[in-house]
mmCIF file of C-alpha atoms in Angstrom:
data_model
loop_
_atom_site.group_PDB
_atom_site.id
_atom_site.type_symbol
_atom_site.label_atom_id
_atom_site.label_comp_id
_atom_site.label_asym_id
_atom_site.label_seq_id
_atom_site.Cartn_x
_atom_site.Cartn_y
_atom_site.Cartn_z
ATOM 1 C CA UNK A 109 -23.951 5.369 18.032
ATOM 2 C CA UNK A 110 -20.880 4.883 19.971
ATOM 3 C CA UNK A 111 -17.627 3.173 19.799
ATOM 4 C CA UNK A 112 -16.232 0.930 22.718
ATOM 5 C CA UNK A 113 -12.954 -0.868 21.443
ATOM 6 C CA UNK A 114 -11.548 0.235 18.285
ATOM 7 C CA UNK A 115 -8.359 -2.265 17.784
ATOM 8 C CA UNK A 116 -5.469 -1.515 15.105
ATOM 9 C CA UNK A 117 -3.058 -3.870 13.617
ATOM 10 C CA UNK A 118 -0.068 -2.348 11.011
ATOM 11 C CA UNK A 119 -2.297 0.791 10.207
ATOM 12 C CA UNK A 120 0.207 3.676 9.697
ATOM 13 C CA UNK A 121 2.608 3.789 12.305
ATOM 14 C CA UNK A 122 0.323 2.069 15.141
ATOM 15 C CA UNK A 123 1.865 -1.935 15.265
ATOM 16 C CA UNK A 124 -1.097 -3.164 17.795
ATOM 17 C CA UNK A 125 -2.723 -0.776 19.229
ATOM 18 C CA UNK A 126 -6.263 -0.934 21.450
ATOM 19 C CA UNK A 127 -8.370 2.355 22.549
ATOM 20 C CA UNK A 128 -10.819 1.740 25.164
ATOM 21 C CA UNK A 129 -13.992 3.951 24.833
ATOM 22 C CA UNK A 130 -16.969 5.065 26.670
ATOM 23 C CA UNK A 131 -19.843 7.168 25.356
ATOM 24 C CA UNK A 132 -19.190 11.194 25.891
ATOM 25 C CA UNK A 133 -16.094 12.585 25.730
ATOM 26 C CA UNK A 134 -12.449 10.678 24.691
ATOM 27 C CA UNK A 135 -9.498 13.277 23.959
ATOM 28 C CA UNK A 136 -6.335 12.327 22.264
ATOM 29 C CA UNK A 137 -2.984 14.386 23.393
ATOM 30 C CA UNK A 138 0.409 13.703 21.811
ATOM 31 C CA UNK A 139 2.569 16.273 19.452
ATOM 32 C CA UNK A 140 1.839 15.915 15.637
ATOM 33 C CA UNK A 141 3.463 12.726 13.988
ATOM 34 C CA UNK A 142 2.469 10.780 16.714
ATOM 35 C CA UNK A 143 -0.014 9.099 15.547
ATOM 36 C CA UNK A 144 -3.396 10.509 16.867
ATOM 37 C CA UNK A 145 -5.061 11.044 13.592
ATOM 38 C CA UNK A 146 -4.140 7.808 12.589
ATOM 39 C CA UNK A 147 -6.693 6.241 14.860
ATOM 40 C CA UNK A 148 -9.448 8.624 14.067
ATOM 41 C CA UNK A 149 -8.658 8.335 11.115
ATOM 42 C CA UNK A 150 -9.029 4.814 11.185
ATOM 43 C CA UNK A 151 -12.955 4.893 12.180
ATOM 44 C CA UNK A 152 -13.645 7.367 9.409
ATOM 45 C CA UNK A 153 -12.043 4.723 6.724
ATOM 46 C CA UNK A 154 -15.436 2.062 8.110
ATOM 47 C CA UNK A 155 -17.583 4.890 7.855
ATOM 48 C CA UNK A 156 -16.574 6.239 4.619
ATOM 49 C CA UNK A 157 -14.414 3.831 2.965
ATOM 50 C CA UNK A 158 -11.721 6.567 2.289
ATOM 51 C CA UNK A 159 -9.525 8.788 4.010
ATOM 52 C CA UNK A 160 -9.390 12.266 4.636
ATOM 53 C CA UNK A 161 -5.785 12.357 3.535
ATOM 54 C CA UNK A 162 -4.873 10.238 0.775
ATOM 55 C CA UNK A 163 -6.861 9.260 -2.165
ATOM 56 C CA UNK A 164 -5.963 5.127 -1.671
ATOM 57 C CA UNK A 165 -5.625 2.622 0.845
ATOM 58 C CA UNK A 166 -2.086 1.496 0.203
ATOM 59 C CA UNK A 167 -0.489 4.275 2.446
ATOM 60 C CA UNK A 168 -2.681 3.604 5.118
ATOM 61 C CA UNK A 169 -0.525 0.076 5.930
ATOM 62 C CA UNK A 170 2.812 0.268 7.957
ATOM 63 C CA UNK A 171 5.885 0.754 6.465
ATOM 64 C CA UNK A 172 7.282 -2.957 5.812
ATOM 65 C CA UNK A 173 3.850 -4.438 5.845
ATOM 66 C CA UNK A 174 1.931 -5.915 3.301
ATOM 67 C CA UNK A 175 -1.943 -6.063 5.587
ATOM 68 C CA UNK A 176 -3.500 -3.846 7.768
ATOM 69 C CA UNK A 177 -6.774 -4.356 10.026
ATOM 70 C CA UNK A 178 -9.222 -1.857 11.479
ATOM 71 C CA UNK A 179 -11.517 -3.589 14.074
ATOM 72 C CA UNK A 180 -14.049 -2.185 16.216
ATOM 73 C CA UNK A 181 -17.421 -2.640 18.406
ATOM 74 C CA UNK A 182 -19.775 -0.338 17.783
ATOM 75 C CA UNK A 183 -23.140 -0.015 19.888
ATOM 76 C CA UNK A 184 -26.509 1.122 18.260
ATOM 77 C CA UNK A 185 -28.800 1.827 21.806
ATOM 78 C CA UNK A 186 -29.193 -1.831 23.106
ATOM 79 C CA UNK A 187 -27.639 -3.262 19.924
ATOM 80 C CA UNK A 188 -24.078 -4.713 20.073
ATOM 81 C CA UNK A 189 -21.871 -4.879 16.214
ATOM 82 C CA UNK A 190 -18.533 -5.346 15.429
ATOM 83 C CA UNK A 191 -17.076 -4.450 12.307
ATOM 84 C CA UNK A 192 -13.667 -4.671 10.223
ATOM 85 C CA UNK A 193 -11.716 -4.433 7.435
ATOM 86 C CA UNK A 194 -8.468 -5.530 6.194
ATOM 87 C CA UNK A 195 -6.516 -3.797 3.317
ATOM 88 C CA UNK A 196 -3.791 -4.991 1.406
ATOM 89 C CA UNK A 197 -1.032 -4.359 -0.776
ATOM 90 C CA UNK A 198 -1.686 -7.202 -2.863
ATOM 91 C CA UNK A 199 -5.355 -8.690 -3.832
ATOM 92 C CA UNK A 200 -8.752 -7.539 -2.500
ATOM 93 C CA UNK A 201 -9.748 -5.540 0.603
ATOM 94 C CA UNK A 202 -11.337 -7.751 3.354
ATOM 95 C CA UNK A 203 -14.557 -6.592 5.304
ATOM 96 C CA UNK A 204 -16.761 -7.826 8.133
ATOM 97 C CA UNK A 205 -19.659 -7.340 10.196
ATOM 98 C CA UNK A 206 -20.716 -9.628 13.485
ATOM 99 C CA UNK A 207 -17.673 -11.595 12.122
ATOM 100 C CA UNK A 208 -18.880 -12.953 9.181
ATOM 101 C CA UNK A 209 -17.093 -11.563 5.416
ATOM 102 C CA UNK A 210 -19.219 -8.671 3.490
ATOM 103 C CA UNK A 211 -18.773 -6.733 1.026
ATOM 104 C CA UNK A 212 -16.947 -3.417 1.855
ATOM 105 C CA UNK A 213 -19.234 -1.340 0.312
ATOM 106 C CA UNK A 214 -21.354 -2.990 3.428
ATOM 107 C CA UNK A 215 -19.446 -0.944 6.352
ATOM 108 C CA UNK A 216 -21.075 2.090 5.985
ATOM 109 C CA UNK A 217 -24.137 0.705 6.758
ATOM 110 C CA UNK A 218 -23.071 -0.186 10.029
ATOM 111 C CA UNK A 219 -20.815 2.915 11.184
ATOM 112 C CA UNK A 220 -21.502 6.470 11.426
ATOM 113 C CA UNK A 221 -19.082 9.333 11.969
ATOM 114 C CA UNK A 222 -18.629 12.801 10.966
ATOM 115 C CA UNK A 223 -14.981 14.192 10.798
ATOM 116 C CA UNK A 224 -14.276 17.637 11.738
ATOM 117 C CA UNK A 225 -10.496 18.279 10.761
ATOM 118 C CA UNK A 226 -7.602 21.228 9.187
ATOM 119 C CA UNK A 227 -8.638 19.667 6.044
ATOM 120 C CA UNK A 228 -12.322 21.200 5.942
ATOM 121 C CA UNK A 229 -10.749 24.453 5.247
ATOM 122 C CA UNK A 230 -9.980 23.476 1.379
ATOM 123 C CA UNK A 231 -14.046 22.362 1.126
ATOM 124 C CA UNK A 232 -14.119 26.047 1.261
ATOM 125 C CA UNK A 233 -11.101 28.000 -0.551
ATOM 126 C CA UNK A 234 -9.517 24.379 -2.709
ATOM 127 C CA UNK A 235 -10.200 23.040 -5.429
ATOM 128 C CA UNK A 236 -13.906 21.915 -6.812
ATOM 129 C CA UNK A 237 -12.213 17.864 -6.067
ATOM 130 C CA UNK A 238 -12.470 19.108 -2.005
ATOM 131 C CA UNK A 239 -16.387 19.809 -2.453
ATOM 132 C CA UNK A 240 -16.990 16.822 -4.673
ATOM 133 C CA UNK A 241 -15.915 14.934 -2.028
ATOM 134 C CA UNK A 242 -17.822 16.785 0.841
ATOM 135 C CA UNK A 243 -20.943 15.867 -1.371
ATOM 136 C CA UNK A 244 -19.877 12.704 -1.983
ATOM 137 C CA UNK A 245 -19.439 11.951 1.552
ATOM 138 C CA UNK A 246 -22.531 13.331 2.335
ATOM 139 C CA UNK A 247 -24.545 11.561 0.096
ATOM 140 C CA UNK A 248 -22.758 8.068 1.824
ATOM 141 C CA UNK A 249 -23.981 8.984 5.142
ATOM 142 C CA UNK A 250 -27.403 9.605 4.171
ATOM 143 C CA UNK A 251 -27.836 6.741 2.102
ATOM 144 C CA UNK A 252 -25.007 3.574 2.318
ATOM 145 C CA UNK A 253 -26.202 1.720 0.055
ATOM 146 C CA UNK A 254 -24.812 3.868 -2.676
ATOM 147 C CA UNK A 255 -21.121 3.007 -1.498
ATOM 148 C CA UNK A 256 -21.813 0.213 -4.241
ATOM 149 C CA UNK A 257 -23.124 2.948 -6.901
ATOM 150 C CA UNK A 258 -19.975 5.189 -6.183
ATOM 151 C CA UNK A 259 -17.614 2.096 -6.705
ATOM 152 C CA UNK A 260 -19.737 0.942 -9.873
ATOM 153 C CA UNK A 261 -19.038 4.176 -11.311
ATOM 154 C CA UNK A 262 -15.649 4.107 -10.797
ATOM 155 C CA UNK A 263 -15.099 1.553 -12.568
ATOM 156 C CA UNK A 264 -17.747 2.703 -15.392
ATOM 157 C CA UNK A 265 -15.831 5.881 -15.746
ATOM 158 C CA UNK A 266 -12.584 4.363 -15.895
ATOM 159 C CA UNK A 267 -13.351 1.894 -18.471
ATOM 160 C CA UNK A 268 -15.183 4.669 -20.674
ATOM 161 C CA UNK A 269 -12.080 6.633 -20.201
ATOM 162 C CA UNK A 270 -10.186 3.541 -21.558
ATOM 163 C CA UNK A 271 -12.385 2.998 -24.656
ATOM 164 C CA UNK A 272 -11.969 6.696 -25.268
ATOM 165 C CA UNK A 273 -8.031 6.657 -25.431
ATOM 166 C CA UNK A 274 -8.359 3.369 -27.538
ATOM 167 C CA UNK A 275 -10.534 5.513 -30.215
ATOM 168 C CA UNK A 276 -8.466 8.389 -30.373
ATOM 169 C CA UNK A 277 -6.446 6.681 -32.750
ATOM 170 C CA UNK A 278 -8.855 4.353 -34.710
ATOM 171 C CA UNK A 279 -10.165 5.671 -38.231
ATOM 172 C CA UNK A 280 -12.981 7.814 -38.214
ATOM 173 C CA UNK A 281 -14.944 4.737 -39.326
ATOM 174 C CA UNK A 282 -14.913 2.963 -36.397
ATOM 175 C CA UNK A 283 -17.640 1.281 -34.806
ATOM 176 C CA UNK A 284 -18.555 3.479 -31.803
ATOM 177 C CA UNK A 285 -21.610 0.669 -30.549
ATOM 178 C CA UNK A 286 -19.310 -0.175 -27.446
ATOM 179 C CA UNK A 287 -19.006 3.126 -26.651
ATOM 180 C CA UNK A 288 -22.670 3.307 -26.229
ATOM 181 C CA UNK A 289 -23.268 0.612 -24.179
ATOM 182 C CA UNK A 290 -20.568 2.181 -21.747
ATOM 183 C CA UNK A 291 -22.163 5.760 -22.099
ATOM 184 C CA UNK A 292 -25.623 3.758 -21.200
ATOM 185 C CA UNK A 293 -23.968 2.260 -18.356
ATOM 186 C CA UNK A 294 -22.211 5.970 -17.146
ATOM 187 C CA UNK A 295 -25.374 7.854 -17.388
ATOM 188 C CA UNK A 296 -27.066 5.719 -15.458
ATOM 189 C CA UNK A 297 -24.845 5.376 -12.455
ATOM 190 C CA UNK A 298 -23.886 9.112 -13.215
ATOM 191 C CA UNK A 299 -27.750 10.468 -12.833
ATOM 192 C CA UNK A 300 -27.858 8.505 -9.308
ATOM 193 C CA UNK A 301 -24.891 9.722 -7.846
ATOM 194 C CA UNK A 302 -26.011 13.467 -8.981
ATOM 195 C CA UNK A 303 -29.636 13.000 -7.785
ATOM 196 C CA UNK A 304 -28.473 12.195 -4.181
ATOM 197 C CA UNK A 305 -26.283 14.926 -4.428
ATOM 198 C CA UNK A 306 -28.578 17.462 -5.236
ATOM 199 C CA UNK A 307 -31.427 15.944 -2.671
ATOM 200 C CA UNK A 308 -29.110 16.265 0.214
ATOM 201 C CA UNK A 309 -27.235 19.721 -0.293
ATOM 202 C CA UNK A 310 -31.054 20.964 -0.564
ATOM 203 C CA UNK A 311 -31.821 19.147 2.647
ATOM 204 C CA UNK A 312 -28.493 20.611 4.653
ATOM 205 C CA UNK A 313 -28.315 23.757 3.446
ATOM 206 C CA UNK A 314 -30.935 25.345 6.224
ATOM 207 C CA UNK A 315 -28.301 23.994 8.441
ATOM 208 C CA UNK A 316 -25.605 25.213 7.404
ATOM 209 C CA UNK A 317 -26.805 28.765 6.888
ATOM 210 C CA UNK A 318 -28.325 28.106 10.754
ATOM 211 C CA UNK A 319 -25.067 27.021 12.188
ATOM 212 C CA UNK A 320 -23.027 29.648 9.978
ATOM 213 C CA UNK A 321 -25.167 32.213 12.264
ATOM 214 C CA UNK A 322 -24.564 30.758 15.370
ATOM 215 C CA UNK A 323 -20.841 30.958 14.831
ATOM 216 C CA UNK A 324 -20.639 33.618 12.840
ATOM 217 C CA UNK A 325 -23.714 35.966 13.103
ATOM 218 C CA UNK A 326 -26.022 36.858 10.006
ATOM 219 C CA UNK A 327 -24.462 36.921 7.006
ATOM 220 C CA UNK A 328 -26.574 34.539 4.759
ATOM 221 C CA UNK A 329 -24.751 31.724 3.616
ATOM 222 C CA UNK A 330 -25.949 29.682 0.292
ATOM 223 C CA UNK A 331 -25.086 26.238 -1.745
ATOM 224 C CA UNK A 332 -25.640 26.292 -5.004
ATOM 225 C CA UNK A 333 -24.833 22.986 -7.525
ATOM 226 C CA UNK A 334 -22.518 23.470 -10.495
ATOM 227 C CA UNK A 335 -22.963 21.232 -13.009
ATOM 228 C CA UNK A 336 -20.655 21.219 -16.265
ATOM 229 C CA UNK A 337 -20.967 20.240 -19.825
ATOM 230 C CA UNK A 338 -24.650 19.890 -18.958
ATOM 231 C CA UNK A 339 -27.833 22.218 -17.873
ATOM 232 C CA UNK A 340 -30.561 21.064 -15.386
ATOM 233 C CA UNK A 341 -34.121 23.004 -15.282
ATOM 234 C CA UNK A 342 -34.090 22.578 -11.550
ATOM 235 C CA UNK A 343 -32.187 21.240 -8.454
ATOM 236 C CA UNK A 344 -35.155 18.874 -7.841
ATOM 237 C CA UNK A 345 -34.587 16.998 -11.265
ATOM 238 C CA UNK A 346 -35.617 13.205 -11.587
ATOM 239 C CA UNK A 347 -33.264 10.744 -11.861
ATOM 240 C CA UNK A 348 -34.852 10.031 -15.458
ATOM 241 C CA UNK A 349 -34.368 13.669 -16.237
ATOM 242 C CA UNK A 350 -30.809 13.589 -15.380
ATOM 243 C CA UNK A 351 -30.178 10.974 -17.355
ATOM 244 C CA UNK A 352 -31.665 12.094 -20.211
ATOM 245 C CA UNK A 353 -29.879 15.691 -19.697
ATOM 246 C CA UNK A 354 -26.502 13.324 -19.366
ATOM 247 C CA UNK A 355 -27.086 11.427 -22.505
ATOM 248 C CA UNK A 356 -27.976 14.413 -24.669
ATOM 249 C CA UNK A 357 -25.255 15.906 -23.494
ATOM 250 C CA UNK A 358 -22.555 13.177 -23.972
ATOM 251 C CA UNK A 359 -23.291 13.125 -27.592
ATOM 252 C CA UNK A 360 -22.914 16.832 -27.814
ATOM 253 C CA UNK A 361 -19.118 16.516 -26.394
ATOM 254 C CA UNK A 362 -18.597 13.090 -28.569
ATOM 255 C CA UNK A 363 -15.960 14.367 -30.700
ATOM 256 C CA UNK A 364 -13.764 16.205 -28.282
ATOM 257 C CA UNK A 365 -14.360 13.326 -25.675
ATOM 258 C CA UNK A 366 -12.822 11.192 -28.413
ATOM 259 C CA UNK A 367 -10.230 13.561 -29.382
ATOM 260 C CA UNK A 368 -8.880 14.050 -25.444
ATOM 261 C CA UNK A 369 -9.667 10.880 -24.303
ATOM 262 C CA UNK A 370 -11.773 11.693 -21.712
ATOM 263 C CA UNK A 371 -15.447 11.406 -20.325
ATOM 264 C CA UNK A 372 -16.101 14.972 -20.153
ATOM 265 C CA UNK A 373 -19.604 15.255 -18.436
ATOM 266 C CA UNK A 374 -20.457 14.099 -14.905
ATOM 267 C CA UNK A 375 -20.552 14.418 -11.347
ATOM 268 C CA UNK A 376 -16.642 13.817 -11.209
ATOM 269 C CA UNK A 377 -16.312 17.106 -12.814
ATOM 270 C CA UNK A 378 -19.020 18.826 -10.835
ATOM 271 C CA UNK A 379 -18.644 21.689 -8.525
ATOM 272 C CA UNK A 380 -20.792 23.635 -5.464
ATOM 273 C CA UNK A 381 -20.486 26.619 -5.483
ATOM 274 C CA UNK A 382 -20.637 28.111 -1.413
ATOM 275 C CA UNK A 383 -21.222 31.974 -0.918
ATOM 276 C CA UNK A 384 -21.333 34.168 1.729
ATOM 277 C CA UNK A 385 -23.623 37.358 1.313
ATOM 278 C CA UNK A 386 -23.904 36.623 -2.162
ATOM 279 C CA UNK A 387 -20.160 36.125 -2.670
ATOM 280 C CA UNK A 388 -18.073 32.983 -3.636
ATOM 281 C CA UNK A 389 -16.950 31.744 -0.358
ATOM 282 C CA UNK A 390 -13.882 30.212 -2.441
ATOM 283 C CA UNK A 391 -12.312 34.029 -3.486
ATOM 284 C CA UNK A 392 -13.858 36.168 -0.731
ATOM 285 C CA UNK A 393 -13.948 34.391 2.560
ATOM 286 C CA UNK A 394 -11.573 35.681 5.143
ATOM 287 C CA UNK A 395 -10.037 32.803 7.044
ATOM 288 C CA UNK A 396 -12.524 33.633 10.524
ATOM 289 C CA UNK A 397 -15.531 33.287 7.571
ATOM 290 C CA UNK A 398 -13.200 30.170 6.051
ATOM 291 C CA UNK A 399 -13.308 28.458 9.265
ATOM 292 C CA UNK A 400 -16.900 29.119 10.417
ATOM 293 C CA UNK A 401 -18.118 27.909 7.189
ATOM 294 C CA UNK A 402 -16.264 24.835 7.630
ATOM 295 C CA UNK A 403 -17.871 24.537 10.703
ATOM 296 C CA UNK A 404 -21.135 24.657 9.921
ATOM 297 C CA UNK A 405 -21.036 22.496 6.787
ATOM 298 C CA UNK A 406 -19.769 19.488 9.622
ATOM 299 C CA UNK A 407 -22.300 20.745 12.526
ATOM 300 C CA UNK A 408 -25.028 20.941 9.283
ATOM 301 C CA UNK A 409 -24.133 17.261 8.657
ATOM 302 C CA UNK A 410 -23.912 15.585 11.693
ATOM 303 C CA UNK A 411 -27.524 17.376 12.647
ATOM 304 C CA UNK A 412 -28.461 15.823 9.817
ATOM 305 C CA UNK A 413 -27.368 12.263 9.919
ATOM 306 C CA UNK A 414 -28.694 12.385 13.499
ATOM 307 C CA UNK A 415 -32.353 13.008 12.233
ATOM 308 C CA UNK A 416 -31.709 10.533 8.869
ATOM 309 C CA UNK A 417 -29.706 7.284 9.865
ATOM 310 C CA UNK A 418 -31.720 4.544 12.000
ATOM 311 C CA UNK A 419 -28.388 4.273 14.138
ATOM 312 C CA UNK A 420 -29.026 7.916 15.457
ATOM 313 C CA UNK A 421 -26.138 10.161 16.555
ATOM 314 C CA UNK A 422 -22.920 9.942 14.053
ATOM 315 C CA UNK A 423 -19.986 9.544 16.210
ATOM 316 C CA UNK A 424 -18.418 13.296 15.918
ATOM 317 C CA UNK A 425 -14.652 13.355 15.601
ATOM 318 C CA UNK A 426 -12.518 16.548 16.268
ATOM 319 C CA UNK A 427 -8.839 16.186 14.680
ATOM 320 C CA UNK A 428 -6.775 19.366 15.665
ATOM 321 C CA UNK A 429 -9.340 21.766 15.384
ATOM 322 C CA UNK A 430 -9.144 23.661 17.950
ATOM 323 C CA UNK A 431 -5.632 24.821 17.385
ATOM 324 C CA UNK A 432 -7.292 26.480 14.836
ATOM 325 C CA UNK A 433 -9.861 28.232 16.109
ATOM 326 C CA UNK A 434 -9.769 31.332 18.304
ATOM 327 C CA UNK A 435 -11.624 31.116 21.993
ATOM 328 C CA UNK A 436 -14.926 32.482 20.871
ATOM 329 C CA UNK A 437 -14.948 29.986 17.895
ATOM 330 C CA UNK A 438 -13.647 26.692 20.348
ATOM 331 C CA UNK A 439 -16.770 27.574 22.916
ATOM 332 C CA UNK A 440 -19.217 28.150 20.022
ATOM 333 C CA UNK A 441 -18.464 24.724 18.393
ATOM 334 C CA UNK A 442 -18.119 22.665 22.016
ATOM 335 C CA UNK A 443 -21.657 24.227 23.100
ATOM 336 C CA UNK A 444 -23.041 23.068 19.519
ATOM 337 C CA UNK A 445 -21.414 19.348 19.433
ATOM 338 C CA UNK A 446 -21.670 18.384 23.349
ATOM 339 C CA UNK A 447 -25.037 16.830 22.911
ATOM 340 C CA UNK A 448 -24.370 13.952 21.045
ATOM 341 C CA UNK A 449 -23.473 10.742 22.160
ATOM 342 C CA UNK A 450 -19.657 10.230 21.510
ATOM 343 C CA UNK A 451 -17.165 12.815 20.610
ATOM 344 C CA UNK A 452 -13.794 11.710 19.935
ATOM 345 C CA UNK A 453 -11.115 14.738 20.564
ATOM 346 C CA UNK A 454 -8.069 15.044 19.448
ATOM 347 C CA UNK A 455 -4.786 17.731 20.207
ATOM 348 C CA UNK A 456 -1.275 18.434 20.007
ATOM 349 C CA UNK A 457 -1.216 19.638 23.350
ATOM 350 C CA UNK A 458 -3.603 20.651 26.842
ATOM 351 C CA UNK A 459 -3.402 24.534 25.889
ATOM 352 C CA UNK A 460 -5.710 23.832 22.904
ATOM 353 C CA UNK A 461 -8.499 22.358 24.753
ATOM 354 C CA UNK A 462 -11.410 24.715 25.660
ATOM 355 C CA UNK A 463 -11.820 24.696 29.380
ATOM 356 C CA UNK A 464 -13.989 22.702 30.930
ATOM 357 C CA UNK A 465 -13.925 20.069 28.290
ATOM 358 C CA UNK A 466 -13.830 16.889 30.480
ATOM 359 C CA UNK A 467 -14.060 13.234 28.965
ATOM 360 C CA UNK A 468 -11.100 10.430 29.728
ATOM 361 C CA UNK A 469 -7.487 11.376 28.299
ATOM 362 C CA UNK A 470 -5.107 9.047 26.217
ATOM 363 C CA UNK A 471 -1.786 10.187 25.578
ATOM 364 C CA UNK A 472 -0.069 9.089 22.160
ATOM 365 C CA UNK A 473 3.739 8.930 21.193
ATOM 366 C CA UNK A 474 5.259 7.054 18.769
ATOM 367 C CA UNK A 475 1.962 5.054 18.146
ATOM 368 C CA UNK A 476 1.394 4.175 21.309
ATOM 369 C CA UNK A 477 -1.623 5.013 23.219
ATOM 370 C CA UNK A 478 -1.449 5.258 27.076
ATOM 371 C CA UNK A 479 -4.894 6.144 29.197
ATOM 372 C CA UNK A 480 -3.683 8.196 32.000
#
């Protein structure tokens, strides 16, 4: 897959702004604040329906606008798409493919990209949030259609969450029936969400530990999922197993859901747990080990979706990585991405670049982008 015209309208600080493409190599130059990430950024929001940056799409729209639009023509082989979105302050988010309205949970269907970025680094050493989101992401690009499971429970979770607060002050006589219905309704959605997860970080990991020794040398590298408040019997568990595991274990935490208020048990509290040589990756990595794991959980991925999506290669973005890699690091992950069909590039300045690295230049200041 490649991208040939990506156009932005009010997203971040770009007012109108249009980035011609061809397949291989585009590279973005401007210093930071300038607005470089913003348009990669803006082809990871149709792949992923998020950002790498913020957790919502409100600060994605200018300052002292209310709409924001994301349009681009994509190319799968001999097949021509375009696809967009609109977001807004106010009222629903606005999606399209071929011109015609869709859901948004439809867009990932259509576009493919994995994001390499500074941010990677906390999937390693941050907080168990960064890899639920790594998996998360992951399990979208293997499988799109579950964009609409990972919305639906949202809004499961939020409305169990809800009921719970409600209950914490009702007598102890209340009727809990509601409550089961939602539970029936989490645990379903829930088991899903954790079934793909597990399915795919067994199917990646290989690749990982395989691109972690390219970069790196041999130190073995391992995934392992963390699930809490619940047990599993195996990483290959059925989605009917998981579900029952869930239930079981949702009336086991009943009473101190109710007392806090909170669903307790479920892939938004799970972890995975990386290690290098047999040690957490989180406590013990250095920051070479940080950033070569980071590495190969992106190269692992995009390896990946090339073998798994019907649209073949993702299109591979680079946002200011390579200011923070050293040389041997910067040739490493050039020799191991150069193969695919579009790599979008971007850097605070020429220095950065690996040598050799060829492609057409843009330059961007103020959020404007100028091909040279």
């Amino acid at each position: 897959m490649w991208i040939s015209q990506l156009d932005l309208t009010q997203w971040r600080n770009h007012e109108t702004t249009r980035l011609v493409c061809s397949p291989g190599v585009t590279v973005l130059v401007g210093p930071n604040g300038q607005g470089k990430t913003n348009v990669v950024e803006a082809i990871r929001y149709l792949s992923t329906l998020g950002s790498h940056r913020v957790g919502s799409s409100a600060p994605l729209i200018g300052d002292g606008h209310t709409t924001a639009t994301v349009f681009a023509h994509l190319h799968h082989g001999d097949r021509q798409i375009t696809a967009g979105v609109t977001l807004r302050h106010h009222g629903a988010n606005d999606a399209t493919i071929n011109g015609s309205k869709t859901k948004m949970s439809e867009l990932p269907r259509w576009v493919s990209s994995v994001m390499f970025s500074p941010e990677d680094a906390a999937i390693i050493r941050g907080e168990p949030s960064y890899r639920r989101s790594f998996m998360d992401e992951l399990v979208l690009s293997g499988s799109p259609s579950m964009a609409g499971t990972f919305q639906d429970f949202e809004r499961v979770l939020k409305q169990r969450n809800s009921l719970l607060k409600s209950l914490r002050a009702a007598p102890k006589s209340a009727d809990l029936s509601t409550l089961d219905t939602w539970s029936e309704g989490f645990t379903a959605v829930a088991a899903e969400i954790i079934e793909h997860r597990l399915e795919y970080l067994a199917e990646i990991t290989p690749g990982v530990s395989a691109e972690y020794h390219n970069l790196a040398g041999g130190a073995e590298v391992a995934a392992h999922y963390q699930t809490k408040g619940y047990s599993l019997e195996s990483s290959h568990s059925s989605r009917d197993q998981i579900m029952t595991v869930l239930s079981d274990a949702l009336r086991d935490v009943r009473q101190e859901e109710l007392d806090r208020g909170m669903t307790l048990v479920g892939p938004h509290r799970d972890d995975v747990e990386l290690t290098i040589q047999g040690k957490p990756a989180r406590t013990h990595a250095s920051q070479g080990e940080t950033w070569s794991l980071a590495l190969a959980l992106r190269l692992a991925m995009a390896a990946w979706m090339r073998d798994k999506r019907s649209s073949g290669d993702p299109i591979v973005i680079l946002d200011d990585v390579f200011a923070e890699l050293d040389a041997h690091r910067r040739e490493k992950l050039v020799s191991a991405i150069m193969g695919y069909e579009q790599l979008l590039i971007t850097s605070a300045v020429e220095e950065d670049l690996p040598s050799g690295l060829g492609g057409a230049r843009f330059d961007i200041k103020d959020g404007v982008v100028t091909p040279r």
